[in-house]
Amino acid sequence: MADQRLLRRLMWWTIAASAAVFAISIVSISLISYSLTKPSHHPTTQPTPWVPLTLLSNAHPRGPLCLDGSLPGYHFQKGFGSGSHNWVLHIEGGGWCDSIESCSSRMRTALGSSKYMGSQVEFAGILSPESSQNPDFFNWNKVKIRYCDGGSFAGHPESEFKNGTKLFFRGQLIWEALMDELLSIGLSNARQALLSGCSAGGLATLIHCDDFHEILPKTATVKCLADAGFFLNEKDIGGNRTIESFYQDVVNLQGIAKSLDKDCIARMEPGQQAKCFFPQEFIENIKTSIFLVHPAYDFWQIKNIFIPDSSDPRGSWLSCKLNINNCSPSQIEVLEGYRNSLLKLLSDFQQNKDVGVFIDSCFVHCQTWVSVTWHSRNSPRINNRTIAESVGDWYFNRKVAKHIDCPYPCNPTCYNMDFTVRG
C-alpha cells in the first residue's frame, strides 16, 4: 500500500503540474518525468541514486537549445565492475506542444527550459544502481536525457520564429549533440547498449533507434526499449481524429517530418506525412531489435486519444477515466475494443524473432521509470515475470519474451492508478 500511495502521489504531481501548463491543448499533458521522493541513504561505497544535472557543453547560437534557448541537459552516472563498458540511456517523457501558445507556456517549465530543471534527480527503475531493483543493468553507465523541446527530439530550426515569436525548435540538433557528448565520455567504446524512453521519450526512442545503433561500434550489442510510446492513431469515441489532428499540428509547427522514417514519408500522400509520427506506420521498418512495454489500458491514451473531454461533453466517462474500477460493463467493453486495436496493430510486428513485448492489462502509463513497477515484490507480472526480468530475458537472449496479458481485470498484480484519491 505504501508503494501504491507513492506511485499515486508521483502521478498526481506530474499531471497536476502539467494541467496548468498545457490546458491550451487537449493532449499536451506533461507526464512522468522524475521521482520526488527523498534520497535514501547508502554506504559511501555504493553509487547514490541521486545524480546531478549536466548541461550540454560547447553549444552555439545555431546549435542545440531548449524551447526557450537555454542549454539542454542530462544526468550521467558512471558504470562499474562488469558494467563499466555497457550503457543504458533513458529519455524522459512529457507530451508535446502543437502551437505557439502551448510551446510558449511549456518554455516556462522544465519541459521547455533547463532553467527550471532540478539540480539532481533520483535514478530508479531501469536506472537504479541497486541490483535488487535493477538486476541486469544496475552497474551499467546510466544516462537520463532531459526532454525540453516538445517534439520527441525531432524538430528542426527551419520552423523557428513563426509569427514573430522566439521559440527554438532544435529537437534533432539536441539529439545529435547529446550523442556526440556521450560518445566523447565513453559511449563510443560501448560493448552493450540499451536506448530506452517513456511516453514521448518512448516515441523518441523508436524514431532514433536505428540512428543510435549506427553511431555505436559494429561489435556492440545495441537494442531499444519503448515504454508507453506506441501511440495509436485511432478515432475517439465521437468519431473524431483528435490525436491525428494534434500530431499534424506538432509536426508542422516544429518541422518534424525531416526526422521521420524516409520510407514512410515516401509512401504518404501530400499533407499526410504527419502520420509517420505514429509508430504503427514505421515500427516494422526499424532494423534494430525492439522491446515494447505497454499497458493495454494506458490511462494517458484513454484520457487524451480515445475519450478526450471534447468527445464526452456530458462527462459520462469522467469517473471511469479517473479509476478503471469505476467503469461500467459497457464502458469496459468499449475499452476492450481499444485494447484489441493495439493487439491487432502489433500482431505482425511481434512475430519478429528479435522483438520483445510486455503488454499488461493495467490502468497505468509508463512503468520502467520507477522501481515499484519495474522490479519489486509487488511489480506487475505476466507469466510470473516482472518487466525487468522480461527485458533482461530479451536483451541477453535468455528466453523468448513475448508476454501479452489477458483482458482487464484478470491480472491481480497490476498497478491500476486511482486518480480520485490524492495523497
Coordinates of N, CA, C and O in Angstrom, one line a residue, residues 41-48 80 129:
H41 N 19.6 6.7 2.1 CA 21.0 6.7 2.5 C 21.7 5.4 2.1 O 21.2 4.3 2.4
H42 N 22.8 5.5 1.5 CA 23.5 4.3 1.0 C 24.9 4.4 1.6 O 25.5 5.5 1.8
P43 N 25.6 3.3 1.8 CA 27.0 3.3 2.1 C 27.8 4.1 1.1 O 27.5 4.1 -0.1
T44 N 28.9 4.7 1.5 CA 29.7 5.5 0.5 C 30.3 4.7 -0.6 O 30.7 5.2 -1.6
T45 N 30.4 3.4 -0.4 CA 30.9 2.5 -1.4 C 30.0 2.2 -2.5 O 30.3 1.7 -3.6
Q46 N 28.7 2.5 -2.3 CA 27.7 2.3 -3.3 C 27.3 3.6 -4.1 O 27.3 4.7 -3.5
P47 N 27.0 3.5 -5.4 CA 26.5 4.7 -6.1 C 25.3 5.3 -5.5 O 24.4 4.5 -5.1
T48 N 25.2 6.6 -5.4 CA 24.0 7.2 -4.9 C 22.9 7.2 -6.0 O 23.3 7.4 -7.2
F80 N 30.2 0.6 -13.3 CA 31.3 0.0 -12.5 C 31.3 -1.5 -12.7 O 30.4 -2.1 -13.1
P129 N 20.7 2.1 -9.4 CA 22.1 1.5 -9.1 C 22.0 0.3 -8.2 O 23.1 -0.2 -7.8

